[in-house]
CSV table of C-alpha atoms and ligand atoms in Angstrom, one decimal:
chain,number,residue,atom,x,y,z
A,1,MET,CA,17.9,-27.3,8.4
A,2,SER,CA,18.9,-28.1,11.6
A,3,ASN,CA,18.3,-25.9,15.0
A,4,GLU,CA,22.1,-27.8,15.7
A,5,LYS,CA,23.4,-24.8,13.2
A,6,PHE,CA,21.7,-22.0,14.5
A,7,LYS,CA,22.3,-22.8,18.3
A,8,GLY,CA,22.2,-20.6,20.7
A,9,GLN,CA,21.7,-17.7,18.1
A,10,ALA,CA,18.7,-15.5,19.4
A,11,GLY,CA,18.6,-11.9,18.5
A,12,GLU,CA,16.1,-9.1,16.9
A,13,VAL,CA,15.1,-6.5,14.7
A,14,PHE,CA,13.1,-3.8,14.1
A,15,TRP,CA,11.5,-2.1,11.1
A,16,GLU,CA,9.2,0.6,10.1
A,17,SER,CA,7.3,0.4,6.9
A,18,PRO,CA,4.7,2.3,5.4
A,19,ALA,CA,1.7,2.3,2.9
A,20,ASN,CA,1.6,2.9,0.0
A,21,ILE,CA,-1.2,4.8,-2.1
A,22,ALA,CA,-2.3,3.6,-5.1
A,23,LEU,CA,-2.4,6.0,-8.5
A,24,VAL,CA,-3.2,2.8,-10.9
A,25,LYS,CA,-5.8,0.0,-8.7
A,26,TYR,CA,-4.6,-3.8,-8.4
A,27,TRP,CA,-8.0,-4.8,-7.9
A,28,GLY,CA,-8.7,-9.0,-9.0
A,29,LYS,CA,-5.9,-11.4,-8.8
A,30,TYR,CA,-5.0,-15.5,-9.5
A,31,PRO,CA,-4.9,-17.9,-7.2
A,32,GLY,CA,-1.5,-17.2,-5.6
A,33,GLN,CA,-2.1,-14.3,-4.9
A,34,LEU,CA,-0.7,-13.1,-8.6
A,35,PRO,CA,-2.1,-9.4,-9.8
A,36,MET,CA,-5.3,-9.9,-12.6
A,37,ASN,CA,-3.4,-5.9,-13.5
A,38,PRO,CA,-0.8,-4.2,-13.6
A,39,SER,CA,-1.2,-1.2,-10.5
A,40,LEU,CA,1.3,1.7,-9.6
A,41,SER,CA,1.5,3.8,-6.4
A,42,PHE,CA,3.4,5.6,-5.0
A,43,THR,CA,5.1,5.0,-1.1
A,44,LEU,CA,3.9,7.2,1.7
A,45,ARG,CA,5.6,8.8,4.1
A,46,GLU,CA,4.3,8.8,8.1
A,47,SER,CA,1.5,5.8,7.3
A,48,VAL,CA,4.0,3.1,8.6
A,49,VAL,CA,3.5,-0.1,11.0
A,50,ARG,CA,6.6,-0.6,13.1
A,51,ILE,CA,7.7,-4.0,14.3
A,52,ARG,CA,10.0,-5.2,16.9
A,53,MET,CA,11.0,-9.7,16.2
A,54,LYS,CA,12.2,-11.3,18.2
A,55,TYR,CA,13.5,-15.0,17.3
A,56,ALA,CA,15.1,-17.8,18.9
A,57,PRO,CA,16.1,-21.6,17.9
A,58,ALA,CA,12.6,-23.5,18.7
A,59,GLY,CA,13.9,-26.2,20.6
A,60,ASN,CA,12.2,-29.3,19.9
A,61,GLY,CA,8.6,-27.4,19.2
A,62,PRO,CA,8.0,-26.5,15.9
A,63,GLY,CA,9.5,-23.2,14.4
A,64,GLY,CA,6.7,-20.4,13.9
A,65,LEU,CA,5.0,-17.7,15.2
A,66,HIS,CA,5.1,-17.6,19.1
A,67,SER,CA,3.2,-14.6,20.6
A,68,PHE,CA,2.2,-11.3,18.6
A,69,ALA,CA,1.0,-7.5,19.8
A,70,LEU,CA,-0.6,-4.9,18.3
A,71,ASN,CA,-0.1,-2.1,19.4
A,72,GLY,CA,0.8,-3.7,22.7
A,73,GLN,CA,-2.4,-5.5,22.7
A,74,PRO,CA,-2.6,-9.6,21.7
A,75,ASN,CA,-5.0,-9.9,18.8
A,76,ASP,CA,-6.3,-12.8,17.6
A,77,LYS,CA,-7.6,-12.2,14.4
A,78,PHE,CA,-3.6,-10.6,13.1
A,79,ARG,CA,-2.4,-13.1,14.9
A,80,ALA,CA,-4.3,-16.4,13.2
A,81,ARG,CA,-3.8,-14.3,9.9
A,82,ILE,CA,-0.1,-13.7,10.6
A,83,SER,CA,0.7,-16.6,12.0
A,84,LYS,CA,-0.1,-18.6,8.8
A,85,TYR,CA,1.8,-15.8,7.1
A,86,ILE,CA,4.8,-17.4,8.9
A,87,ASP,CA,4.1,-20.4,8.3
A,88,SER,CA,4.1,-20.5,4.8
A,89,MET,CA,6.6,-18.4,4.3
A,90,LYS,CA,9.0,-21.4,6.0
A,91,ALA,CA,9.5,-22.7,1.7
A,92,HIS,CA,11.4,-19.7,1.3
A,93,TYR,CA,13.0,-18.9,5.3
A,94,ALA,CA,14.2,-21.8,5.4
A,95,PHE,CA,15.3,-20.7,9.0
A,96,LEU,CA,11.4,-20.7,9.9
A,97,ASN,CA,11.4,-23.8,10.5
A,98,ASP,CA,13.6,-24.3,13.5
A,99,PHE,CA,12.9,-20.7,15.1
A,100,GLY,CA,10.2,-19.3,16.8
A,101,LEU,CA,9.4,-15.5,16.4
A,102,ASP,CA,7.6,-13.6,18.6
A,103,ILE,CA,6.1,-10.3,16.7
A,104,GLU,CA,5.5,-7.0,18.8
A,105,SER,CA,3.7,-4.0,16.0
A,106,GLN,CA,2.3,-0.4,16.5
A,107,SER,CA,1.0,1.6,13.8
A,108,THR,CA,0.4,5.2,13.0
A,109,PHE,CA,-3.1,4.9,11.4
A,110,PRO,CA,-6.5,2.9,11.9
A,111,HIS,CA,-7.0,-0.4,10.8
A,112,SER,CA,-9.6,-1.4,8.1
A,113,ALA,CA,-10.7,2.0,7.4
A,114,GLY,CA,-9.2,1.6,3.5
A,115,ILE,CA,-6.0,2.2,4.3
A,116,ALA,CA,-3.0,0.0,3.4
A,117,SER,CA,-2.7,-1.1,6.6
A,118,SER,CA,-2.6,-4.6,5.9
A,119,ALA,CA,0.4,-3.3,2.9
A,120,ALA,CA,2.3,-1.5,6.1
A,121,ALA,CA,2.6,-4.8,8.0
A,122,PHE,CA,3.5,-7.8,5.6
A,123,SER,CA,6.0,-5.2,4.2
A,124,ALA,CA,7.7,-5.0,7.5
A,125,LEU,CA,6.9,-8.9,8.4
A,126,ALA,CA,8.8,-9.1,5.1
A,127,MET,CA,11.8,-7.2,5.7
A,128,ALA,CA,12.1,-8.0,9.1
A,129,LEU,CA,12.6,-12.0,8.0
A,130,GLY,CA,14.9,-11.0,5.3
A,131,SER,CA,17.1,-9.4,7.7
A,132,ILE,CA,17.4,-12.3,10.5
A,133,GLU,CA,18.1,-15.4,7.1
A,134,ASN,CA,21.0,-12.3,6.4
A,135,GLU,CA,21.7,-12.2,10.5
A,136,LEU,CA,21.7,-16.1,10.4
A,137,ALA,CA,23.9,-16.7,7.6
A,138,GLY,CA,26.7,-13.0,8.6
A,139,LYS,CA,25.0,-11.1,5.5
A,140,THR,CA,24.8,-7.6,6.3
A,141,GLY,CA,23.7,-6.2,2.5
A,142,MET,CA,20.4,-5.0,1.6
A,143,GLY,CA,20.7,-4.9,-2.3
A,144,SER,CA,18.4,-6.0,-4.6
A,145,ASP,CA,18.1,-9.4,-4.8
A,146,PHE,CA,17.1,-8.9,-0.9
A,147,LEU,CA,14.7,-5.9,-2.0
A,148,GLN,CA,13.6,-9.2,-4.9
A,149,LYS,CA,13.0,-11.4,-2.5
A,150,ALA,CA,11.6,-8.7,0.2
A,151,SER,CA,8.7,-8.3,-2.4
A,152,PHE,CA,7.4,-11.2,-3.7
A,153,ALA,CA,6.8,-12.4,0.4
A,154,SER,CA,5.5,-8.9,0.5
A,155,ARG,CA,3.1,-9.8,-2.2
A,156,LEU,CA,2.4,-13.3,-0.6
A,157,GLY,CA,1.0,-10.8,2.5
A,158,SER,CA,-0.6,-9.3,1.1
A,159,GLY,CA,-0.5,-7.4,-3.0
A,160,SER,CA,-0.4,-4.3,-2.8
A,161,ALA,CA,2.2,-4.9,0.1
A,162,CYS,CA,4.7,-5.7,-2.5
A,163,ARG,CA,5.2,-1.9,-3.6
A,164,SER,CA,6.3,-0.7,-0.1
A,165,VAL,CA,8.8,-2.2,-0.1
A,166,TYR,CA,10.7,0.6,-2.4
A,167,GLY,CA,10.5,4.2,-1.8
A,168,GLY,CA,9.3,6.7,-4.7
A,169,PHE,CA,6.9,5.0,-7.1
A,170,THR,CA,6.2,1.7,-7.8
A,171,VAL,CA,4.6,-0.9,-10.4
A,172,TRP,CA,3.5,-4.7,-9.7
A,173,GLY,CA,1.7,-6.6,-12.9
A,174,LYS,CA,3.5,-7.7,-15.6
A,175,SER,CA,3.0,-4.6,-18.7
A,176,GLU,CA,4.3,-4.3,-22.2
A,177,HIS,CA,4.6,-0.8,-21.0
A,178,LEU,CA,7.3,-1.6,-18.8
A,179,LEU,CA,10.0,-3.4,-19.4
A,180,GLY,CA,11.0,-5.5,-16.5
A,181,SER,CA,7.7,-5.5,-14.8
A,182,SER,CA,6.5,-8.9,-13.2
A,183,ASP,CA,4.1,-9.9,-11.7
A,184,ASP,CA,5.9,-12.1,-8.9
A,185,PHE,CA,7.0,-8.5,-7.4
A,186,ALA,CA,7.5,-5.1,-7.4
A,187,VAL,CA,9.6,-2.9,-9.5
A,188,LYS,CA,10.6,0.8,-8.4
A,189,LEU,CA,10.4,3.7,-11.0
A,190,ALA,CA,14.2,5.0,-11.8
A,191,ASP,CA,14.4,8.5,-10.3
A,192,GLU,CA,14.5,9.7,-14.0
A,193,SER,CA,11.0,8.6,-14.7
A,194,ILE,CA,9.3,11.0,-12.9
A,195,HIS,CA,9.2,14.9,-13.4
A,196,PRO,CA,10.6,16.9,-10.3
A,197,ALA,CA,7.1,18.3,-10.2
A,198,PHE,CA,5.5,15.2,-9.4
A,199,ARG,CA,8.6,13.7,-6.8
A,200,ASN,CA,7.8,14.8,-3.8
A,201,LEU,CA,3.4,14.4,-3.8
A,202,GLN,CA,1.6,15.6,-1.3
A,203,ASP,CA,-1.1,13.2,-0.2
A,204,ALA,CA,-3.5,14.6,2.5
A,205,VAL,CA,-5.5,11.5,4.0
A,206,LEU,CA,-9.2,13.1,4.6
A,207,ILE,CA,-10.9,10.7,7.2
A,208,VAL,CA,-14.6,10.4,6.1
A,209,ASP,CA,-15.1,7.5,8.2
A,210,ASP,CA,-12.6,5.3,10.6
A,211,SER,CA,-15.3,1.6,11.1
A,212,GLU,CA,-13.8,-1.5,9.7
A,213,LYS,CA,-15.2,-1.4,6.3
A,214,LYS,CA,-18.0,-4.0,5.6
A,215,VAL,CA,-16.1,-6.4,2.8
A,216,SER,CA,-12.7,-6.4,2.8
A,217,SER,CA,-10.8,-6.2,0.3
A,218,THR,CA,-10.0,-9.8,-0.3
A,219,ALA,CA,-14.0,-10.3,-1.3
A,220,GLY,CA,-14.0,-7.5,-3.4
A,221,HIS,CA,-11.2,-9.2,-5.6
A,222,ALA,CA,-13.0,-12.3,-6.0
A,223,LEU,CA,-16.2,-10.7,-6.7
A,224,MET,CA,-13.7,-9.4,-10.1
A,225,ASN,CA,-14.1,-12.8,-10.9
A,226,GLY,CA,-17.4,-13.6,-13.7
A,227,HIS,CA,-17.7,-9.7,-13.2
A,228,ASP,CA,-19.3,-8.2,-16.6
A,229,PHE,CA,-16.3,-5.5,-17.3
A,230,ARG,CA,-13.6,-7.8,-15.4
A,231,GLU,CA,-12.5,-7.5,-19.2
A,232,SER,CA,-12.6,-3.7,-20.4
A,233,ARG,CA,-11.3,-3.1,-16.4
A,234,ILE,CA,-7.5,-5.4,-17.5
A,235,ALA,CA,-7.7,-3.2,-21.0
A,236,GLN,CA,-8.3,0.0,-19.2
A,237,SER,CA,-5.6,-0.6,-16.8
A,238,GLU,CA,-2.8,-1.1,-19.1
A,239,LYS,CA,-4.3,2.0,-20.8
A,240,ASN,CA,-4.1,3.9,-17.3
A,241,LEU,CA,-0.5,2.5,-16.6
A,242,CYS,CA,0.4,3.5,-19.8
A,243,SER,CA,-0.6,7.2,-20.4
A,244,MET,CA,0.3,7.4,-16.0
A,245,LEU,CA,3.5,6.1,-17.1
A,246,HIS,CA,3.3,9.2,-19.3
A,247,ALA,CA,2.3,12.2,-17.4
A,248,LEU,CA,5.2,10.8,-14.3
A,249,LYS,CA,8.0,11.3,-16.7
A,250,THR,CA,6.9,14.8,-18.4
A,251,GLY,CA,5.8,16.3,-16.2
A,252,ASP,CA,1.3,16.0,-17.4
A,253,GLU,CA,0.1,17.3,-14.7
A,254,ASP,CA,-3.5,17.6,-16.6
A,255,LEU,CA,-3.1,13.6,-17.8
A,256,PHE,CA,-1.9,13.2,-13.9
A,257,VAL,CA,-5.0,13.9,-12.4
A,258,ASN,CA,-7.3,13.0,-15.3
A,259,ILE,CA,-6.4,9.5,-15.2
A,260,VAL,CA,-5.6,8.9,-10.9
A,261,GLU,CA,-9.4,9.9,-10.5
A,262,ASN,CA,-10.7,7.9,-13.1
A,263,GLU,CA,-9.5,5.0,-11.1
A,264,ALA,CA,-10.2,6.2,-8.0
A,265,LEU,CA,-13.7,6.5,-9.7
A,266,THR,CA,-13.3,2.4,-11.5
A,267,LEU,CA,-12.3,1.1,-8.3
A,268,HIS,CA,-16.1,1.5,-6.9
A,269,GLY,CA,-17.7,1.6,-9.6
A,270,LEU,CA,-16.6,-2.3,-10.1
A,271,MET,CA,-17.3,-2.9,-6.5
A,272,MET,CA,-21.0,-0.6,-7.3
A,273,SER,CA,-21.4,-3.4,-10.5
A,274,SER,CA,-19.6,-6.0,-8.3
A,275,ARG,CA,-22.3,-9.7,-8.3
A,276,PRO,CA,-23.7,-8.5,-5.2
A,277,GLY,CA,-22.3,-4.8,-5.4
A,278,TYR,CA,-21.6,-3.1,-2.3
A,279,ILE,CA,-21.3,0.5,-1.7
A,280,LEU,CA,-18.3,1.7,0.5
A,281,ILE,CA,-18.2,5.3,0.0
A,282,LYS,CA,-20.0,8.0,2.6
A,283,PRO,CA,-21.8,10.4,2.0
A,284,GLY,CA,-19.4,12.8,3.5
A,285,THR,CA,-17.2,11.2,0.6
A,286,ILE,CA,-18.9,12.8,-2.5
A,287,ALA,CA,-19.1,16.0,-0.6
A,288,LEU,CA,-15.4,16.7,0.1
A,289,ILE,CA,-15.2,15.0,-3.9
A,290,GLU,CA,-17.3,17.9,-5.0
A,291,LYS,CA,-15.5,20.1,-3.1
A,292,ILE,CA,-12.1,19.7,-4.5
A,293,ARG,CA,-13.2,19.1,-8.0
A,294,ASP,CA,-14.6,22.8,-7.4
A,295,PHE,CA,-11.6,24.2,-6.0
A,296,ARG,CA,-9.4,22.9,-9.0
A,297,GLN,CA,-11.7,24.5,-11.4
A,298,GLN,CA,-11.7,27.7,-9.3
A,299,HIS,CA,-8.2,27.8,-9.0
A,300,THR,CA,-6.7,26.1,-12.0
A,301,ILE,CA,-4.3,24.2,-9.4
A,302,ASN,CA,-3.8,20.4,-9.9
A,303,ILE,CA,-5.3,19.2,-7.5
A,304,CYS,CA,-6.9,15.5,-7.0
A,305,PHE,CA,-8.4,12.8,-5.1
A,306,THR,CA,-7.7,9.3,-4.7
A,307,LEU,CA,-9.7,6.3,-3.5
A,308,ASP,CA,-8.4,3.2,-1.1
A,309,ALA,CA,-11.0,0.1,-0.7
A,310,GLY,CA,-12.8,2.9,1.6
A,311,PRO,CA,-14.5,6.1,2.3
A,312,ASN,CA,-11.1,8.3,3.1
A,313,ILE,CA,-10.0,10.9,0.6
A,314,HIS,CA,-7.0,10.5,-0.3
A,315,LEU,CA,-6.2,14.6,-1.6
A,316,VAL,CA,-3.5,14.0,-3.7
A,317,TYR,CA,-1.2,18.0,-4.9
A,318,LEU,CA,2.0,18.8,-5.8
A,319,ASP,CA,4.9,20.2,-3.3
A,320,LYS,CA,4.7,24.1,-5.0
A,321,ASP,CA,1.4,24.2,-4.4
A,322,ALA,CA,1.0,23.5,-0.8
A,323,HIS,CA,0.9,27.2,0.0
A,324,ARG,CA,-2.2,27.1,-1.3
A,325,VAL,CA,-3.6,24.4,-0.7
A,326,ARG,CA,-3.0,23.7,2.5
A,327,PRO,CA,-5.3,26.3,3.7
A,328,PHE,CA,-8.0,25.5,2.0
A,329,ILE,CA,-7.5,21.4,3.6
A,330,GLN,CA,-7.9,23.6,7.2
A,331,GLN,CA,-9.8,25.9,6.5
A,332,GLU,CA,-12.7,24.3,3.7
A,333,LEU,CA,-11.5,20.7,3.9
A,334,LEU,CA,-11.1,19.1,7.8
A,335,PRO,CA,-14.7,21.2,9.2
A,336,MET,CA,-16.2,17.8,6.4
A,337,CYS,CA,-13.6,15.3,8.7
A,338,LYS,CA,-14.9,12.8,11.3
A,339,ASN,CA,-13.6,15.0,14.5
A,340,ARG,CA,-11.2,16.4,11.5
A,341,ARG,CA,-8.9,14.0,11.4
A,342,TRP,CA,-6.5,13.7,8.8
A,343,MET,CA,-3.0,12.8,8.3
A,344,ASP,CA,-0.6,15.1,6.8
A,345,ASP,CA,1.7,12.0,4.8
A,346,GLY,CA,3.2,12.5,0.9
A,347,VAL,CA,6.2,10.4,-0.9
A,348,GLY,CA,8.5,8.8,1.5
A,349,ALA,CA,11.8,7.1,1.4
A,350,GLY,CA,10.1,2.8,1.8
A,351,PRO,CA,11.3,0.4,4.9
A,352,LYS,CA,13.4,1.6,7.3
A,353,LYS,CA,15.8,-0.4,9.6
A,354,LYS,CA,15.6,0.8,13.4
B,1,DP6,C1,-8.3,-0.7,-3.3
B,1,DP6,O1,-3.9,-5.9,-1.5
B,1,DP6,O2,-5.7,-5.0,-0.2
B,1,DP6,O3,-6.0,-0.5,-2.0
B,1,DP6,O4,-4.5,-8.9,-1.9
B,1,DP6,O5,-6.4,-9.2,-0.5
B,1,DP6,O6,-4.3,-8.5,0.5
B,1,DP6,P1,-5.4,-8.5,-0.7
B,1,DP6,O7,-5.2,-7.2,-0.9
B,1,DP6,P2,-5.1,-6.1,-1.2
B,1,DP6,O8,-5.8,-4.6,-2.1
B,1,DP6,C2,-5.8,-3.0,-2.1
B,1,DP6,C3,-6.2,-2.6,-3.3
B,1,DP6,C4,-6.8,-1.8,-3.6
B,1,DP6,C5,-6.1,-1.3,-4.6
B,1,DP6,C6,-4.4,-0.5,-4.5
B,1,DP6,O9,-3.5,-1.0,-3.8
B,1,DP6,O10,-4.1,-1.1,-6.0
């Protein structure tokens, strides 16, 4: 494709895209960012990355990333990762060979704290690339093909990002338990697969520690190669996916809680039992887990916790229980959080074009 064709075409797109929280965890991958096991997540509402992507013909220079700023500041670390990603996308979005991009990005949550900022960022980038491709081709539709390509492209940036392209609940990774599931992109679970009790799940993200984590997810995934529990983890994730799909469909709260916590503790158990093993949870994480379990037992309210690759707790609860859970968060859990920090989040509708 030559830049003659696009001469004079320049413009900008704005996208907002959310993080997601996995209930069945993606942990371990093959080359090409293909998952070792299937995962299931819901997309968040409040934890988002907003990007403004300006595009203009690159003239005689190479196409690709020209500038990048994060929260108004240049950021060399992210710039290098995004530049590499944009170059790799030339194979999928041909216009990138001829256009330069200036990207400004802002996020509503701390980076590298075990909240999937990369999922929000890479899904936002992929949605923006797709809509520029559309604009240059004079198309407007953002139907299922658009979303599938965006999910595929997000995955190549960060595996879990492919699940953020859709609102609600999504599955990534081929599994015999879900028709149409794929390793290449995520698929959205149909509304009728989610019991009304679960459609508006709440997620209180309780900040135990927001410092940069010592071991990246990418390094953690690599340690699954040759992990002593690799094969049993793959089998367990399939079993848990099957149970989770059943719980979500039938509204089985006990099963739901069981699987969510089993997956969270398994993830961190796999980290601890890697060679070398490492620990991302903190004493504050354990203290919160104990509080949450005590509350569940005493009040017979089905709240549960999950964890991303970090020490912060995602307290997951049903909206019908909010009037009882929220005072518990305020009075008992926030004093245990770093500077009382938390994010009041829940199931969201997916990326938005601004
Ligand atoms: C623990 O998607 O961040 O959050 O593919 O290397 O970018 P890369 O890893 P990433 O891994 C996330 C793992 C997890 C579980 C999950 O989201 O499923």
